[in-house]
Coordinates of C-alpha atoms in Angstrom, one line a residue:
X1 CA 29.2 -33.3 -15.6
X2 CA 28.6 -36.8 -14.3
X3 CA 25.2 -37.9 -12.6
X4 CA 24.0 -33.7 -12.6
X5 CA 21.1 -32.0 -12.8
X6 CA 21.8 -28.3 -14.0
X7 CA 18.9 -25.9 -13.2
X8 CA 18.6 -22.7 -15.4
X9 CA 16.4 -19.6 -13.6
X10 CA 16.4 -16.8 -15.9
X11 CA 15.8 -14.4 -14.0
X12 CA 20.1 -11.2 -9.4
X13 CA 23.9 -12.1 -8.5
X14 CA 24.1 -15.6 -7.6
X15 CA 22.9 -15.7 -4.2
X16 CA 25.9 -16.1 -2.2
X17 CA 25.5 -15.7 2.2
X18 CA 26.6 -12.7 3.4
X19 CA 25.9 -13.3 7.1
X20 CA 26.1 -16.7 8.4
X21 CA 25.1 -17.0 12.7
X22 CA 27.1 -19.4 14.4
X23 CA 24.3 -22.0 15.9
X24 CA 26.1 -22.3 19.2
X25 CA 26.0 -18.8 20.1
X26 CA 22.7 -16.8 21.6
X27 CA 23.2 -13.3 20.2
X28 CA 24.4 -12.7 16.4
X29 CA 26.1 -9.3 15.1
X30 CA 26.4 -8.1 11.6
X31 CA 25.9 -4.7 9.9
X32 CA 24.8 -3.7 6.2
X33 CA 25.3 -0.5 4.3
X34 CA 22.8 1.2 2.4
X35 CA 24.6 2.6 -0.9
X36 CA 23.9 3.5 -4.3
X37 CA 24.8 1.0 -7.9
X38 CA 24.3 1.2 -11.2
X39 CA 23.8 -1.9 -13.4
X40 CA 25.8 -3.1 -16.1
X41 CA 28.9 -1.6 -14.3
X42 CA 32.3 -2.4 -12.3
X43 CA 34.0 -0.7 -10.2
X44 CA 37.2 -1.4 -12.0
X45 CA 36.0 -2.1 -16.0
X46 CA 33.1 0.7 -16.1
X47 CA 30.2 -0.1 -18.5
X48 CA 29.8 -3.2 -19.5
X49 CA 28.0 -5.6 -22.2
X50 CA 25.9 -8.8 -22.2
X51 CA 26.6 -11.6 -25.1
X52 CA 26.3 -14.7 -24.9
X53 CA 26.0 -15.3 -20.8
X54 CA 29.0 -13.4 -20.6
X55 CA 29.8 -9.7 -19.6
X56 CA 32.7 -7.4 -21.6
X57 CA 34.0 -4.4 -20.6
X58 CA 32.3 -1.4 -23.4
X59 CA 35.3 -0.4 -25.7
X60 CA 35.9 2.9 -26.4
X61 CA 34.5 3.3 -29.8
X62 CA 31.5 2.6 -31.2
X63 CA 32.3 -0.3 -32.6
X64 CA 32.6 -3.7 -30.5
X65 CA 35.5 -5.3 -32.3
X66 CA 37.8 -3.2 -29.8
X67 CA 36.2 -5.8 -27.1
X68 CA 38.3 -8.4 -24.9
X69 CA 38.4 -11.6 -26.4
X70 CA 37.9 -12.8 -22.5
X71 CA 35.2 -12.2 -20.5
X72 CA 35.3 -10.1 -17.6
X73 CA 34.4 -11.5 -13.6
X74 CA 30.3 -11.0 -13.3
X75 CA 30.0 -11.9 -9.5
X76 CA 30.6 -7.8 -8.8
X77 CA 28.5 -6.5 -11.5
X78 CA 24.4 -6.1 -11.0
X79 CA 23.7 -7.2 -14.7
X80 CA 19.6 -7.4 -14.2
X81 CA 18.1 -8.6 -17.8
X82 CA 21.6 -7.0 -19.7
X83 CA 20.2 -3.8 -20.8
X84 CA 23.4 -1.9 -21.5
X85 CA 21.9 1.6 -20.0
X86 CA 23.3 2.2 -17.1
X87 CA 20.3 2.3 -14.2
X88 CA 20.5 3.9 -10.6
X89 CA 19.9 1.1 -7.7
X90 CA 19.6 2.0 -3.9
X91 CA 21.2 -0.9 -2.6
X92 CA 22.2 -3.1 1.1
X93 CA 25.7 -3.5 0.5
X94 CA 26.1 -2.7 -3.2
X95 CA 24.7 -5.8 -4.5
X96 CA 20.7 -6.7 -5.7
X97 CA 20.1 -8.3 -4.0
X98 CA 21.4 -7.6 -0.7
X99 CA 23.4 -10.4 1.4
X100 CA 21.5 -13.4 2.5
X101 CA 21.6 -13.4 6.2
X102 CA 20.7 -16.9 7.6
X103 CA 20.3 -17.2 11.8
X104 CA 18.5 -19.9 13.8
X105 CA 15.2 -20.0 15.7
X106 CA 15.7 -18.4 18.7
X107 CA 18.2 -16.4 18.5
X108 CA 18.9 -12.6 19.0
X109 CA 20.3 -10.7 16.3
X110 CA 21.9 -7.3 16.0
X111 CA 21.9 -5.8 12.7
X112 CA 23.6 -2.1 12.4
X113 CA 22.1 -0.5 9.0
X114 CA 24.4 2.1 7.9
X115 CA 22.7 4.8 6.0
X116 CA 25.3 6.3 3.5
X117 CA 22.9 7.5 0.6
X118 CA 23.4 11.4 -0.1
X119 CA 19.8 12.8 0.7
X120 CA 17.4 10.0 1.0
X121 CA 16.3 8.7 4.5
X122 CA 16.0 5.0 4.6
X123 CA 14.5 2.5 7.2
X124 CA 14.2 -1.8 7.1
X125 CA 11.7 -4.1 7.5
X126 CA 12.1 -7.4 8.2
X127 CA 9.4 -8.8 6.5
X128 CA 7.1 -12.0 7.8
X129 CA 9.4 -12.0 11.5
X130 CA 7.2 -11.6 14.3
X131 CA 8.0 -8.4 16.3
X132 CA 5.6 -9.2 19.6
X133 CA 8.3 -8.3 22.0
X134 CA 10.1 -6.0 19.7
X135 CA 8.0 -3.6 18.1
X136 CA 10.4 -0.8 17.1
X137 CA 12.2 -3.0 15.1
X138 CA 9.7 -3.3 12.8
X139 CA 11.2 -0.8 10.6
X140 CA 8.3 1.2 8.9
X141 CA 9.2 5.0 8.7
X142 CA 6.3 7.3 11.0
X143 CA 5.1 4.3 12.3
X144 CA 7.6 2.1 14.0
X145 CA 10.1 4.4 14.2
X146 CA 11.6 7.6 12.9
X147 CA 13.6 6.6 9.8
X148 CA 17.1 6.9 9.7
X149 CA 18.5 9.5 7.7
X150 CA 21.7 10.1 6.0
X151 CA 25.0 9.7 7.3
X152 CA 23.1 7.9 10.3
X153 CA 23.1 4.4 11.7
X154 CA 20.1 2.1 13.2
X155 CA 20.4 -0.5 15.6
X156 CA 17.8 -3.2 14.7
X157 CA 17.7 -6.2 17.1
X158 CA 15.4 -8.6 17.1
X159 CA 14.8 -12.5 18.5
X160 CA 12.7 -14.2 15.4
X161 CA 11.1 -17.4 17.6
X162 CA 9.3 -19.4 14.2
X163 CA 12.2 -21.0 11.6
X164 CA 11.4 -20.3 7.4
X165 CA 11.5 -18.1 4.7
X166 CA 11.3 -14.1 5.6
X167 CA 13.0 -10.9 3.3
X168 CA 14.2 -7.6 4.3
X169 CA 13.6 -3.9 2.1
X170 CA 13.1 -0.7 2.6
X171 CA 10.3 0.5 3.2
X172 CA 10.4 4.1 2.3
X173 CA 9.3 5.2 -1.0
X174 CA 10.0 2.8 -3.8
X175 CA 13.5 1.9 -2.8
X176 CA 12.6 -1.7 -3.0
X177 CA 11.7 -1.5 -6.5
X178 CA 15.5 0.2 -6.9
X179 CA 17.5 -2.8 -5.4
X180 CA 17.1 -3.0 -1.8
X181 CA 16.2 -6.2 -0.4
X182 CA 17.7 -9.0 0.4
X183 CA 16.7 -12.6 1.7
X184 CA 16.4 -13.4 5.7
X185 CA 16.7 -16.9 6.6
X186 CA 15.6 -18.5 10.2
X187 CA 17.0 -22.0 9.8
X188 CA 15.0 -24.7 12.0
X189 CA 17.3 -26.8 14.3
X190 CA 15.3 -29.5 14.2
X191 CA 13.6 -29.5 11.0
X192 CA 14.7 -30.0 7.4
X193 CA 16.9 -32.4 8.7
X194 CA 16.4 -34.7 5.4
X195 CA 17.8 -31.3 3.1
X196 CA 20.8 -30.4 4.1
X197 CA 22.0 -26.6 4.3
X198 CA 23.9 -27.0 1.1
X199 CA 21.0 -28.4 -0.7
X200 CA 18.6 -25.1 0.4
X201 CA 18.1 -22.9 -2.4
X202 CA 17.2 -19.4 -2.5
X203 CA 14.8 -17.8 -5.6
X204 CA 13.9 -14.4 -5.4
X205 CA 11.7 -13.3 -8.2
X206 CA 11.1 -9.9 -9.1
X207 CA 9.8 -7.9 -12.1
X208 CA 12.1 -5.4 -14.1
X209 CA 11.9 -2.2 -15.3
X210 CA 14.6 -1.2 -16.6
X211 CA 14.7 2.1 -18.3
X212 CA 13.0 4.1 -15.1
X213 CA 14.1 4.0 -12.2
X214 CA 12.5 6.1 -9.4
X215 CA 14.7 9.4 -9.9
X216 CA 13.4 9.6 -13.4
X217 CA 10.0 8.7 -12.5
X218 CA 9.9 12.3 -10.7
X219 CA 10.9 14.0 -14.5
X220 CA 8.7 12.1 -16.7
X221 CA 4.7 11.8 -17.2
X222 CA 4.2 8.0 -16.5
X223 CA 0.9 8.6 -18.4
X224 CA 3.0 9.4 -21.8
X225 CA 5.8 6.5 -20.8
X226 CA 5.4 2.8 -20.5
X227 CA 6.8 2.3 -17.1
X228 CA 5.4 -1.4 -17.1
X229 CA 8.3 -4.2 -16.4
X230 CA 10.6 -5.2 -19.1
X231 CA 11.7 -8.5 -17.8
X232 CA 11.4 -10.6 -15.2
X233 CA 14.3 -11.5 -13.2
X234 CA 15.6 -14.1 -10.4
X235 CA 18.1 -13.3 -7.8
X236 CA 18.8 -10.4 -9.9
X237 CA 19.9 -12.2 -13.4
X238 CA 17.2 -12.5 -16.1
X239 CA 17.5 -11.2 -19.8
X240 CA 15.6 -9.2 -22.3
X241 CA 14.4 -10.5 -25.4
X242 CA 17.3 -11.7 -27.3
X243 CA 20.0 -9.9 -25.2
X244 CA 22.1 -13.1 -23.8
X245 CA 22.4 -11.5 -20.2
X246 CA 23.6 -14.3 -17.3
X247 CA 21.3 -15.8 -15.9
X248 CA 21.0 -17.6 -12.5
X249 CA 22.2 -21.7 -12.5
X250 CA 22.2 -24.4 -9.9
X251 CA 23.7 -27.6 -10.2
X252 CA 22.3 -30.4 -8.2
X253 CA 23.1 -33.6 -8.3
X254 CA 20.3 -37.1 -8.7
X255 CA 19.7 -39.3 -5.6
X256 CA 19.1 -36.1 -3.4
X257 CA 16.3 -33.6 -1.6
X258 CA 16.7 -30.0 -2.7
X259 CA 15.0 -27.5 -1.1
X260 CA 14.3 -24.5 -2.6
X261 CA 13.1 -21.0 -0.9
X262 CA 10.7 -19.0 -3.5
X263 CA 10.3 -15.4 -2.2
X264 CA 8.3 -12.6 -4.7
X265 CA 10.6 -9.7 -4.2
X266 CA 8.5 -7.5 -6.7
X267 CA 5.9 -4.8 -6.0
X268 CA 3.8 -4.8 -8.5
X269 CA 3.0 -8.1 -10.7
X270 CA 1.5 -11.9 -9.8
X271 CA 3.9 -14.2 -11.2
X272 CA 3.2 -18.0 -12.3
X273 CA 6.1 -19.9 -11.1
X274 CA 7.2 -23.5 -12.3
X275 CA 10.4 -25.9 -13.6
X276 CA 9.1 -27.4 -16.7
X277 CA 9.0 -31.2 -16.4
X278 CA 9.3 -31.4 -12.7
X279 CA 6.6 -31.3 -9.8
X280 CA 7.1 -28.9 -7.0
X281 CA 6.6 -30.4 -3.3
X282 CA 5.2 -27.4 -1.5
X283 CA 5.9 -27.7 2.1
X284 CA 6.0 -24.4 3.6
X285 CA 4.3 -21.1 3.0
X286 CA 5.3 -17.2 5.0
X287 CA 7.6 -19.0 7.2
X288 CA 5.0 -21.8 8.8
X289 CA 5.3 -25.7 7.9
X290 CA 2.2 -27.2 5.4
X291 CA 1.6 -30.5 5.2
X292 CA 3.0 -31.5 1.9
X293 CA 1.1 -30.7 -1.7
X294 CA 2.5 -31.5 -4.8
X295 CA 1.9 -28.6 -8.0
X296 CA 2.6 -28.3 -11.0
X297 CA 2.7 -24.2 -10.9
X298 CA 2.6 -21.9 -8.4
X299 CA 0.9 -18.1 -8.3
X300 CA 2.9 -16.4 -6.2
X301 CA 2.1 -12.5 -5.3
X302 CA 4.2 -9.8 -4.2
X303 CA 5.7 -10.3 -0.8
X304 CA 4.8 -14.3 -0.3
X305 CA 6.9 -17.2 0.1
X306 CA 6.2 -20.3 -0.7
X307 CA 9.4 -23.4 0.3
X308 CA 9.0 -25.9 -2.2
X309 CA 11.3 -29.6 -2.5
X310 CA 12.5 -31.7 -5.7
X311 CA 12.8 -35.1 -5.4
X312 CA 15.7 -35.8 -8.5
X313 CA 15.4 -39.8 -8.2
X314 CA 13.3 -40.3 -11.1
X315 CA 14.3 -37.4 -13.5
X316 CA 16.1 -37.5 -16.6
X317 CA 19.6 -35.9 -16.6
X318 CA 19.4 -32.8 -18.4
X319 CA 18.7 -28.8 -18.4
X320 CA 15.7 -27.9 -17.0
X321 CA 14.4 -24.7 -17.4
X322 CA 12.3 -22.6 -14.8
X323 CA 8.9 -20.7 -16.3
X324 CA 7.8 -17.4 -15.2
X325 CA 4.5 -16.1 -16.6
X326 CA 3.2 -12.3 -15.4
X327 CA -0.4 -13.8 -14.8
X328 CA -1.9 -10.5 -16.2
X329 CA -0.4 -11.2 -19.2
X330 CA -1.5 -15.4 -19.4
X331 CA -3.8 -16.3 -23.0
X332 CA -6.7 -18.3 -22.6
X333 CA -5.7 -21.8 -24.5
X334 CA -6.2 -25.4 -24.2
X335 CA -3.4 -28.5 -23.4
X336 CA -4.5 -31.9 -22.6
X337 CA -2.5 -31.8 -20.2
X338 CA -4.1 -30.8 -16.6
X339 CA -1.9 -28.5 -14.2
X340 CA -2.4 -28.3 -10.5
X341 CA -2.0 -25.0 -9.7
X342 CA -1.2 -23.4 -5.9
X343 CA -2.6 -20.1 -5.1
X344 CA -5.5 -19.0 -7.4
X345 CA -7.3 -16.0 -6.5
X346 CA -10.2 -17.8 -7.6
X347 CA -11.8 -21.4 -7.6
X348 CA -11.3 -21.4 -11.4
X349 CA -9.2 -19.9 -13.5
X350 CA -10.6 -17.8 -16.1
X351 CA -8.3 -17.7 -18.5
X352 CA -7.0 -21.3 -18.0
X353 CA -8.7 -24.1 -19.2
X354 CA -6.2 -26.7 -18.0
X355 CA -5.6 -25.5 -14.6
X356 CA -6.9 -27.5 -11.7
X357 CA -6.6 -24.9 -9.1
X358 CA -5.4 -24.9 -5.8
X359 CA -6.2 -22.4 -3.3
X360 CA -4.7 -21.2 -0.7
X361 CA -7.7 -22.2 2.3
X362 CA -6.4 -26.1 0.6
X363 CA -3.5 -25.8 2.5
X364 CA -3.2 -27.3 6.0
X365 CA -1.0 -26.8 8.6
X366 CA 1.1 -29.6 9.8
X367 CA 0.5 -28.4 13.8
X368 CA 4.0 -28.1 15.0
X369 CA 3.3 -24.8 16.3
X370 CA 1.6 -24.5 19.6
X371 CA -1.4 -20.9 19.6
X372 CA 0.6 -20.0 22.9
X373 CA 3.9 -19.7 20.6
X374 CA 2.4 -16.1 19.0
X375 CA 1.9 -14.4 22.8
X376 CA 4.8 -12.4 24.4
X377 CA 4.8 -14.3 28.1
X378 CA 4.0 -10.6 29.2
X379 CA 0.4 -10.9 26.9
X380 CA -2.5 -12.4 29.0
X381 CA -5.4 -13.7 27.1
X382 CA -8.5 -12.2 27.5
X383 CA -12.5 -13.5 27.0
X384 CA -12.9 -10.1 24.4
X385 CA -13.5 -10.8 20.7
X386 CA -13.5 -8.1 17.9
X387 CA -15.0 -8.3 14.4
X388 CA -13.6 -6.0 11.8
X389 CA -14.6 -5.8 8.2
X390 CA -11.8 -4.0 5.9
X391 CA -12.5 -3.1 2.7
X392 CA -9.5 -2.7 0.2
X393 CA -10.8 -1.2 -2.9
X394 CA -9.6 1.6 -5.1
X395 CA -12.7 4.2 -5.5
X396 CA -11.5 6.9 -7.5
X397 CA -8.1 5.2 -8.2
X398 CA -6.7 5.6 -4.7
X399 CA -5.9 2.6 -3.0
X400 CA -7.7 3.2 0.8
X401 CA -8.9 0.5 3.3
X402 CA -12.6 1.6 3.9
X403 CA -12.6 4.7 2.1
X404 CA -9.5 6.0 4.4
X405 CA -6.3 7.1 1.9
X406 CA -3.5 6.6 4.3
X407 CA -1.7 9.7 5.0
X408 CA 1.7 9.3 6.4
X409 CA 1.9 10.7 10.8
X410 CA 4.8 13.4 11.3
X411 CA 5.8 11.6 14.1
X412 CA 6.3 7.9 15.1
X413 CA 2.7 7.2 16.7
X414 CA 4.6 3.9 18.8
X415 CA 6.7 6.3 20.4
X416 CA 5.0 9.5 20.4
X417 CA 1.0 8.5 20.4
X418 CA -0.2 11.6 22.0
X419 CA 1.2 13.9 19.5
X420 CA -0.3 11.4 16.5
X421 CA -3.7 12.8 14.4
X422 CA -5.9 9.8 13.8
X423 CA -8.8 12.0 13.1
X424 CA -10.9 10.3 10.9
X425 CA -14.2 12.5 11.2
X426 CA -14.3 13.7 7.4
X427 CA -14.5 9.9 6.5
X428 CA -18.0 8.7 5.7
X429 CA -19.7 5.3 4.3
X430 CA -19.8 6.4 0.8
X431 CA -16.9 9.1 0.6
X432 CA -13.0 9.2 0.5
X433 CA -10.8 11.0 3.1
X434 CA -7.3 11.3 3.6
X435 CA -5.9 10.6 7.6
X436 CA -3.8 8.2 9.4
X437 CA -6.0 6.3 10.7
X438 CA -5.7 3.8 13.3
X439 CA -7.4 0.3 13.8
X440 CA -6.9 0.5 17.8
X441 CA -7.2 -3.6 19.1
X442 CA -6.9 -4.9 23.0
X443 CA -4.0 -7.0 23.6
X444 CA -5.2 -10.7 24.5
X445 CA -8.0 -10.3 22.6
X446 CA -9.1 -12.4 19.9
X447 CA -9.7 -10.7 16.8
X448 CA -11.7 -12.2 13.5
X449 CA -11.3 -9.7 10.4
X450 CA -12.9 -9.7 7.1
X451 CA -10.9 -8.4 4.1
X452 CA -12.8 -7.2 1.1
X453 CA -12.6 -6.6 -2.2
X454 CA -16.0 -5.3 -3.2
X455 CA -17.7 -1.8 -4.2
X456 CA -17.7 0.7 -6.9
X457 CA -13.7 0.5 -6.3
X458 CA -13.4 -3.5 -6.3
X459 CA -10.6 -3.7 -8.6
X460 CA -7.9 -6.4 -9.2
X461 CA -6.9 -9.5 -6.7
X462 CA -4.0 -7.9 -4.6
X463 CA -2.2 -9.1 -1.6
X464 CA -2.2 -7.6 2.1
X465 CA 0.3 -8.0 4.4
X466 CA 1.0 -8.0 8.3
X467 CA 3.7 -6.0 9.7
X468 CA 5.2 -8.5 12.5
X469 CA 2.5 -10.9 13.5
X470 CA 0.5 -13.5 11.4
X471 CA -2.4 -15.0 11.2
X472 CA -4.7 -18.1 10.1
X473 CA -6.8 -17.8 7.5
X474 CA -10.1 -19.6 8.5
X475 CA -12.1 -19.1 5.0
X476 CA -11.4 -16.9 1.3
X477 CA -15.0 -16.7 -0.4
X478 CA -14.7 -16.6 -4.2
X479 CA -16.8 -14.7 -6.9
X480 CA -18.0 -17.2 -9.2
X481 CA -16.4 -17.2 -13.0
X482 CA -19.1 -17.9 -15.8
X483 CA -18.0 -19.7 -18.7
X484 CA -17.5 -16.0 -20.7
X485 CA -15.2 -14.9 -18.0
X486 CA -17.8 -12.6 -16.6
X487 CA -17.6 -12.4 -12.7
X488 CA -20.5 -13.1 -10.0
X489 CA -19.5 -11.5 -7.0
X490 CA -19.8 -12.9 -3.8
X491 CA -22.9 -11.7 -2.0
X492 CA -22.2 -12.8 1.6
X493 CA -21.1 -8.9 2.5
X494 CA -23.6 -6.5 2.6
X495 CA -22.3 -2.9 1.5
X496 CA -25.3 -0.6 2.6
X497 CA -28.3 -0.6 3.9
X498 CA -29.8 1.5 0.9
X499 CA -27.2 0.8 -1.9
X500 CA -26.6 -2.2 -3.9
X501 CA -23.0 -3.5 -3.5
X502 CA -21.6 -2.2 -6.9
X503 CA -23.5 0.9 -6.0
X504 CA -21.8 1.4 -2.5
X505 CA -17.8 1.9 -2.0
X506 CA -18.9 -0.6 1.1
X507 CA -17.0 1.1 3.4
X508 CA -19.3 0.2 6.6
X509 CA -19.8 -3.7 5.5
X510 CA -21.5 -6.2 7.2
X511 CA -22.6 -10.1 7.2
X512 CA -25.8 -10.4 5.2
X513 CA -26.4 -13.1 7.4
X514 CA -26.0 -11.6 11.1
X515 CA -25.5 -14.9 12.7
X516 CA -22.1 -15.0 11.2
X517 CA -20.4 -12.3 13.4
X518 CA -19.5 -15.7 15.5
X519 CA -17.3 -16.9 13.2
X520 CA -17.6 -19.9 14.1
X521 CA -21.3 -20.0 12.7
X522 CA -19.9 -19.6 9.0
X523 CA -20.4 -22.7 6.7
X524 CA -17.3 -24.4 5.6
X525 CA -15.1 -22.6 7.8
X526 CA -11.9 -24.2 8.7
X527 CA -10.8 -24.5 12.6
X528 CA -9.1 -27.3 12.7
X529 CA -5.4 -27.2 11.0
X530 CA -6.0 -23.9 9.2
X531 CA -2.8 -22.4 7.4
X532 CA -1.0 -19.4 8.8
X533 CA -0.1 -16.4 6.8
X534 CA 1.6 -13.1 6.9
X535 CA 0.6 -12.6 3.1
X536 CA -2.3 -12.8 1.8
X537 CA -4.3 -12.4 -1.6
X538 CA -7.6 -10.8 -1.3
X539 CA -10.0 -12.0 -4.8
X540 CA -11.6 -9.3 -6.9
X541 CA -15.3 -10.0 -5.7
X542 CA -14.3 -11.7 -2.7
X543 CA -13.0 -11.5 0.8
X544 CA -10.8 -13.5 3.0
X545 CA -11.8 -13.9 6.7
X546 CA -8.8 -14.6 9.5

């Protein structure tokens, strides 16, 4: 291979573009199917085998001396991390992960979802796109819309204004977690420019269970089973301990810019994303341009994105290999070498002593994006402000947002609001209930809200998300890490007027300091070129404020 750089992700089928919008035309058309898979089998060859990078068809007997001395094609086959069990998938098209499907800014698309599963019901998001104008096509079952169910079809269109890196999945149930999602593209017309099309990679990282899938979840006592992931893979190709699976390659050649498009597809675990020997040139995070940071590493948590070039001049021809690290599972140790690291839920890392961190509120935005962009032209701005204080904690092992466990409507509250329960009533400041409730906010109104991560349920840094809008992220306030790994909570919130703050489940917080409900009062906040998210990690002990 002359003058070649060859790129090994361990970690589904080679991404390949299923849907591909002609730039010259306004309105796009394409459909996808929602079926079911299995892993580790074809159509045509049945079970299969990993060893050595390649698949074989499973002889008959026992024995594997009956196997072809040729391999058999592997672009059809879902081989995950090559454990030969056979595992259910709930899939877009019959692939994990579903077909890429790249349009330009500004254009409509149409995009028919076929729901062919048996008995499940089944509904897409299209996650990071801003819906302002479109708000059905959000795809969130109960909320957005009634979700499709089987045998039926959808009609999701939508007209995506900003260009980067979005996703699709289900979201109903864990369907995500059993194959569905694919990558969503909204290439720039104008931008990128200097990386050409066939030099813009896709990653998508996920973590891999894969001995349960969600049918078998309903039989089994996850309490008695280790239901934690086995593997991690990338665009649906990884491998599990010594089982020589395939595994995900690019080959790029020196002298050029390669972009590359990393998207956490997983539900569950914070990865720690790098190519060893190479620095990564992050220049755009949840869709919106950053101006450029170069990292070592990158912590990436469920549902981000993070674009990211590689400048190939002044590397060494050879295979390099890309590192993923579950961050829950990271040893503290110590390299002379220091790492700059995007994306630390907290100033310092505790179990790192070499990492120089990098966090998110670092990252500025490069200002091509006018506010006005984000308003429908229907949406007239208003004087009114709003201040809302969200706690997301976990008090009594239920994940809630101020005490409130979600409970699911029975009806589609955007199309049917009057026949919606959002009664809350049973909800107090240091008690758990169970409602839909509702967060009701006046359009053209400018809205600050606090997310926390504090109380007698403040559990482990997780990310929040924004169904089709975004926002900027004006401050994140840390808890301090001691040199013991102990934590010192932030004590800007205050949880209750008679409670201490790990006494209260702070579902009624407040500023300590009353001065800052005009945000604009809080010290080292950021108004200038603040980065915009859809994503976001709120810090065990801390809050973010956007």
């Amino acid at each position: 291979m002359s003058n070649a750089f060859l790129f090994v992700f361990y970690g589904i089928l080679g991404v390949t573009i299923g849907f591909h919008c002609d730039k010259t035309v306004d309105h796009c058309f394409t459909s996808i199917n929602i079926k079911t898979a299995l892993t580790m089998n074809g159509n045509t060859v049945g079970q299969v085998y990993a060893k050595s990078r390649e698949l074989y068809k499973l002889p008959k007997s026992e024995s594997l001396e009956d196997s072809p001395v040729i391999p058999i094609p592997i672009d059809d086959i879902i081989s995950a991390d090559g454990w030969n069990l056979t595992r259910n998938l709930i899939t877009a098209n019959g692939t994990m992960p579903g077909p890429s499907i790249f349009i330009y800014e500004n254009q409509t698309i149409t995009i028919i979802v076929n729901n062919l599963l048996i008995n499940e019901a089944v509904t897409i998001h299209w996650h990071g796109i801003d819906q302002l104008e479109h708000p059905a096509m959000d795809g969130v079952a109960f909320v957005s819309q009634c979700p499709i169910m089987p045998g039926q079809s959808f009609n999701y269109t939508f007209h995506p204004k900003f260009g980067g890196s979005y996703w699709y999945h289900s979201h109903v149930g864990n369907q995500r977690d059993m194959g569905l999602f694919g990558a969503f593209i909204v290439l720039r017309k104008k931008h990128h420019l200097r990386v050409p099309f066939m030099n813009q990679h896709i990653l998508q990282i996920q973590e891999w269970n894969h001995q349960y899938d969600a049918q078998t979840l309903l039989d089994v006592n996850d309490q008695l089973y280790d239901t934690s992931p086995h593997s991690i893979l990338i665009n649906g190709r990884g491998q599990f301990k010594d089982i020589l699976a395939p595994i995900e390659t690019f080959n790029v050649r020196k002298g050029g810019q390669h972009l590359f498009r990393l998207i956490a597809v997983g539900s569950h675990c914070t990865l720690l994303f790098s190519i060893s020997g190479l620095k990564l040139n992050v220049v755009e995070t949840d869709g919106f341009e950053i101006v450029p940071v170069v990292v070592d590493k990158i912590i990436i948590f469920p549902a981000e994105r993070y674009d990211f070039e590689i400048d190939l001049d002044y590397a060494e021809e050879r295979v390099y290999n890309i590192t993923k690290e579950d961050s829950s599972a990271m040893k503290f140790h110590t390299n002379d070498h220091m790492f700059r690291v995007l994306n630390c839920p907290f100033q310092v890392y505790p179990q790192r002593d070499d990492f120089i961190c990098v966090p998110v509120t670092d990252l500025k935005s490069l200002g091509n994006i006018d506010d006005n962009d984000f308003n429908a032209e229907h949406v007239k701005e208003t004087n009114e402000k709003a201040l809302h204080f969200l706690n997301f904690g976990f008090p009594g092992d239920h994940s809630s947002i101020n005490g409130r466990i979600f409970r699911w409507p029975t009806v589609a509250p955007l199309t049917q609001p009057s026949e919606t329960d959002t009664d809350c009533d049973k909800c107090g400041d240091e008690n758990t209930c169970i409602c839909s409730h509702t967060l009701n906010l006046k359009s053209g109104s400018e809205v600050t809200m606090i997310l926390l991560n504090l109380g007698t349920g403040a559990a482990i840094s997780h990310p929040i998300h924004m169904h089709g809008h975004t926002f900027e992220v004006l401050k994140m306030g840390f808890p301090e890490v001691k040199n013991d790994g102990q934590f010192i909570l932030t004590n800007d919130i205050k949880c209750s007027e008679t409670l201490s703050n790990e006494q209260s489940q702070c579902n009624n917080a407040k500023w300590r300091n009353a001065s800052w409900n005009n945000y604009q009062n809080i010290p080292g906040i950021n108004l200038k070129d603040t980065v915009r998210k859809d994503t976001i990690v709120i810090p065990y002990g801390g809050l973010c404020d956007y």
